[in-house]
């Protein structure tokens, strides 16, 4: 019992600033406990400036500052071309920059960053876009240079994400053309309706004919922007389709719009009637709403990431014994680069100095680091763990292995996206529909030509007006819009609504193992070697307590930790290991390289950590990643829908377990390089399969792009994911089969609602072929069909998602 | 009845005013971020001596 209380008090103390476990309870200031001097510094700074509200808004809101930032890390911000790329606007007194700060996570962050001017007078104003995690900062560069501003943010724990991406010239523009058109169409629609009422209901108009014509001409004027501005989206799209010799959904819609407008203008000018301006503007307005609903985008997510988002903006170049920061595009072959701990190697190079330990998990998915010797080549995309190294660049950044691979795939991209859109069954339906409508119009025209030629014009135009497949366009846009939102609520974010259909059609799924099936938090540890005594177990457990490294928890879990000792001289070597004096004994845990031991005799079953106590070997831990929760059930349910393959960049040490979990029908492949994965997906597609790829790293980027639907797994939505068609939250992976079923039903819902709306069309058509469709009948039918469709798609989608157990 | 024409003109002017206001609000990005402003309103600016 006594031992337990010791443990509890040890774990109960958490850092006042960041909320993480405090290792030695040593940092005390102002009656508060801090885990490291970094956190305490931030607290002091906030307290001095009266910003302690930060802690009142949210408990432990701070970001852990244990990792010490290298002194010259931001020296590159003094480089002119980098500064130019980052600064949006600059004059004598003001400089404007916008930073992406991934650490923004709660209202405290927003509070602190917006009050930045109180900490430093050089800051004039900060604006936070919380969803995008962006901070727009206006500051005075004379008082606070850009480098100092970034260092201040970093000091507070809000290090901006600065990547090569920002060196690109073009900035993505927000597209608001749909919204403007929607506004104008809504305005015209409302006013035309208002002006049309007297026509429909009043006797006076007939008495005072001049008033009636004023209303009609006003309607004509109001319909001009609807036709020439708002509906241009549909007209241009139909025209583009025609030029490429294929009829898309917008073509029959465009015919209807042109016919309605032409007929109405003729009616008003030749004083034949009031025209169908209200129906025209109404339908354009509703179709634009459908487009807006369908085009929902997740502003906070990026589906267009490439290697430039991952690569640093600058690298440290060693020249004549001095180090200078230089923008990455200016690095030439032959430059010597200095790579610090935890930095990405930006270009292929030969190791010339230092002890390299390169983590290539970013490139290959293999999580065990490699140890290149001096003179060996290190590829771009690897991450150095441990001490500084120097590289002699052999290739420029844009021509390195990883970037080369990415660029090659990029070329096929546009064609693939186009294929998505034209393959939709809605377009095929629309094509058939168009021919039928044109045939009916032609036959009706022929009939009236024989019987009463004066009725050709009114009947044919009325058919084209009433048979507008706006209902089809509306059902498809609204259904996709709803399904997009349902999937989004359940953690699957699609790039756009055109992904829904191929997602429902998938018949082969390819999983990447690392990070997709396995989860970082599911690590399990096992000990090999001479059995540890309870005393030894407690010594080792004590040493793992001060660190928050992901591997410390699973290790501690398999050890006896009833009693934890205080650790003296604790030192953590990031990515390598930990050491410290526990109960008078020197304990070290770490990788083979860190322990200066040879571990090649140990079969690579996972990450291996060696243990020594007072320089004496005590065996080793093997850490393997466990499967995510619910994966087994998911794989079994999925196999009722489609076939599954698994690819992995890792060694085949988990093959048996995986095969057992997945079942005998699943094709497993190990040691797959990025191009192997790509080739595998291509091979499946050549067999006529619709392939979905699920991956999480840049090493899957090629396969993700090649596949029909590339789904990236993200632990939380602000973590970096490679480009793909969809982003799925890792915790929601077990719902994947249901999400696919939901997408599958989009087709059924669209057809169902469209058939329903066909009822209205039939009534209208019967009136139209007899040349009896009056403007008021059109004005009643149109909104009725539109509103009932919108309601119906919503209800049916809702019922379907409930049935599948989705939120 | 000719008073209707004046009223018509007035009502159109008013609605055009709203249209312009809408376009301006879209253009100035007011509808971009629907999350942050709702939270910012709770932050008190005027408590320099805010000690808990």
Coordinates of N, CA and C in Angstrom, one line a residue, chain A residues 16 50 52-53 55-57 107 110-111 114-115 117-118 127-132 174 176 179-180 183-184 187 191 195 204 208 210-211 214-215 218 222, chain B residues 1-2 4-5 8 11-12 15-16 19 22-24 26-29 31-37 39-40 42-52:
Chain A
X16 N 2.3 22.8 -14.5 CA 1.2 23.8 -14.5 C 1.1 24.4 -15.9
X50 N 0.9 40.1 -17.2 CA -0.5 40.1 -16.8 C -1.3 39.2 -17.8
X52 N -2.1 36.0 -17.3 CA -2.3 34.7 -16.7 C -3.7 34.1 -17.0
X53 N -4.5 35.0 -17.6 CA -5.8 34.5 -18.0 C -5.7 33.3 -18.9
X55 N -4.1 30.7 -18.4 CA -4.3 29.5 -17.6 C -5.7 29.4 -17.1
X56 N -6.5 30.5 -17.0 CA -7.8 30.4 -16.5 C -8.8 29.9 -17.6
X57 N -8.5 30.3 -18.8 CA -9.4 29.8 -19.9 C -9.3 28.3 -20.1
X107 N -8.8 28.0 -26.9 CA -9.0 29.4 -26.9 C -7.9 30.1 -26.1
X110 N -5.5 31.3 -28.7 CA -6.0 32.4 -29.4 C -5.8 33.7 -28.5
X111 N -6.1 33.5 -27.3 CA -6.0 34.7 -26.3 C -4.6 35.2 -26.3
X114 N -3.3 36.7 -29.6 CA -3.9 38.0 -29.9 C -3.4 39.1 -29.0
X115 N -2.9 38.7 -27.8 CA -2.4 39.7 -26.9 C -0.9 39.9 -27.0
X117 N 1.0 41.8 -28.5 CA 1.4 43.2 -28.4 C 1.8 43.6 -27.0
X118 N 1.2 42.9 -26.0 CA 1.5 43.2 -24.6 C 2.8 42.7 -24.2
X127 N -4.1 38.5 -35.7 CA -5.4 38.0 -36.0 C -5.3 36.5 -36.1
X128 N -6.1 35.7 -35.4 CA -6.0 34.3 -35.5 C -7.2 33.7 -36.3
X129 N -6.9 32.9 -37.2 CA -8.0 32.0 -37.8 C -7.8 30.7 -37.2
X130 N -8.7 30.4 -36.2 CA -8.5 29.2 -35.4 C -8.6 27.9 -36.2
X131 N -9.6 27.8 -37.1 CA -9.8 26.6 -37.9 C -8.6 26.3 -38.8
X132 N -8.1 27.4 -39.4 CA -6.9 27.1 -40.3 C -5.6 27.1 -39.5
X174 N -8.7 32.3 -52.9 CA -10.0 31.9 -52.5 C -11.0 32.1 -53.6
X176 N -14.5 32.7 -54.8 CA -15.8 33.0 -54.2 C -16.8 33.3 -55.3
X179 N -20.4 32.1 -54.7 CA -21.1 32.8 -53.7 C -21.7 34.2 -54.2
X180 N -20.8 34.9 -55.0 CA -21.3 36.1 -55.6 C -22.5 35.8 -56.5
X183 N -25.6 35.2 -54.6 CA -26.2 36.4 -54.0 C -27.0 37.2 -55.1
X184 N -26.4 37.4 -56.3 CA -27.1 38.1 -57.3 C -28.3 37.4 -57.8
X187 N -31.1 37.8 -55.2 CA -31.6 39.1 -55.3 C -32.6 39.2 -56.5
X191 N -36.9 39.6 -56.4 CA -37.5 40.8 -56.9 C -38.4 40.4 -58.1
X195 N -42.4 41.1 -58.6 CA -43.0 41.8 -59.7 C -44.0 41.0 -60.5
X204 N -56.3 44.7 -61.8 CA -56.0 46.0 -62.1 C -55.0 46.1 -63.3
X208 N -54.9 48.7 -66.2 CA -53.9 49.7 -66.5 C -52.7 49.0 -67.2
X210 N -50.3 50.0 -68.9 CA -48.9 50.5 -68.9 C -48.2 50.0 -67.7
X211 N -48.9 49.8 -66.6 CA -48.3 49.2 -65.3 C -47.8 47.8 -65.6
X214 N -44.7 47.8 -67.5 CA -43.5 48.2 -66.7 C -43.0 47.0 -65.9
X215 N -43.9 46.3 -65.2 CA -43.5 45.1 -64.5 C -42.7 44.1 -65.4
X218 N -39.3 45.4 -66.3 CA -38.4 45.4 -65.1 C -37.9 43.9 -64.9
X222 N -34.2 42.6 -64.8 CA -33.6 41.8 -63.6 C -33.1 40.4 -64.1
Chain B
X1 N -52.6 55.0 -59.1 CA -51.8 53.8 -59.1 C -50.3 54.1 -59.4
X2 N -50.1 55.3 -59.9 CA -48.7 55.6 -60.3 C -47.8 55.7 -59.1
X4 N -47.3 53.4 -57.2 CA -46.6 52.1 -57.2 C -45.3 52.2 -57.8
X5 N -45.2 53.0 -58.8 CA -43.9 53.1 -59.5 C -42.8 53.6 -58.6
X8 N -42.0 51.0 -56.1 CA -41.2 50.0 -56.8 C -39.7 50.4 -56.8
X11 N -38.2 50.2 -53.4 CA -37.9 48.9 -52.8 C -36.7 48.3 -53.6
X12 N -36.6 48.5 -54.9 CA -35.5 48.0 -55.6 C -34.2 48.6 -55.1
X15 N -33.3 46.9 -51.8 CA -32.8 45.6 -52.0 C -31.4 45.6 -52.7
X16 N -31.2 46.5 -53.6 CA -29.8 46.6 -54.1 C -28.8 47.0 -53.1
X19 N -27.9 43.8 -51.4 CA -27.1 43.0 -52.3 C -25.6 43.5 -52.2
X22 N -24.1 42.4 -49.0 CA -23.8 41.0 -49.0 C -22.4 40.8 -49.7
X23 N -22.3 41.4 -50.9 CA -21.1 41.2 -51.7 C -19.9 41.7 -51.0
X24 N -20.1 42.9 -50.3 CA -19.0 43.5 -49.5 C -18.6 42.5 -48.4
X26 N -18.9 39.3 -48.3 CA -18.1 38.2 -48.8 C -16.7 38.6 -49.1
X27 N -16.6 39.7 -49.8 CA -15.3 40.1 -50.3 C -14.3 40.4 -49.2
X28 N -14.8 41.0 -48.1 CA -13.9 41.3 -47.0 C -13.6 40.1 -46.1
X29 N -14.1 38.9 -46.5 CA -13.7 37.7 -45.8 C -14.4 37.5 -44.5
X31 N -17.1 36.0 -43.9 CA -17.7 34.7 -43.8 C -16.7 33.6 -43.8
X32 N -15.4 33.9 -43.8 CA -14.4 32.9 -44.0 C -14.3 32.1 -42.7
X33 N -14.2 32.8 -41.6 CA -13.9 32.1 -40.3 C -15.1 32.3 -39.4
X34 N -15.9 31.2 -39.2 CA -17.1 31.4 -38.4 C -16.8 30.8 -37.0
X35 N -15.6 30.6 -36.6 CA -15.3 30.0 -35.3 C -14.6 31.0 -34.4
X36 N -13.5 31.6 -34.8 CA -12.7 32.4 -33.9 C -13.4 33.6 -33.4
X37 N -14.2 34.4 -34.2 CA -14.7 35.6 -33.6 C -15.7 35.3 -32.4
X39 N -15.3 33.2 -30.2 CA -14.6 33.0 -28.9 C -13.8 34.2 -28.5
X40 N -13.4 35.0 -29.4 CA -12.6 36.2 -29.1 C -13.4 37.1 -28.2
X42 N -15.0 36.7 -25.7 CA -14.9 36.4 -24.2 C -13.6 36.9 -23.6
X43 N -12.6 37.3 -24.5 CA -11.3 37.7 -23.9 C -11.4 39.2 -23.4
X44 N -11.0 39.4 -22.2 CA -11.1 40.7 -21.6 C -9.7 41.4 -21.9
X45 N -9.9 42.6 -22.5 CA -8.7 43.3 -22.9 C -8.1 44.1 -21.7
X46 N -9.0 44.6 -20.9 CA -8.7 45.6 -19.9 C -8.3 45.1 -18.5
X47 N -7.6 44.0 -18.4 CA -7.2 43.6 -17.1 C -5.7 43.3 -17.0
X48 N -5.0 44.4 -17.1 CA -3.5 44.2 -17.1 C -3.0 43.5 -15.8
X49 N -3.7 43.8 -14.7 CA -3.2 43.2 -13.5 C -3.9 41.9 -13.2
X50 N -4.2 41.1 -14.2 CA -5.0 39.9 -14.0 C -4.1 38.8 -13.3
X51 N -4.3 38.8 -12.0 CA -3.5 37.7 -11.2 C -4.6 36.8 -10.6
X52 N -4.3 35.5 -10.7 CA -5.3 34.6 -10.1 C -5.2 34.5 -8.7

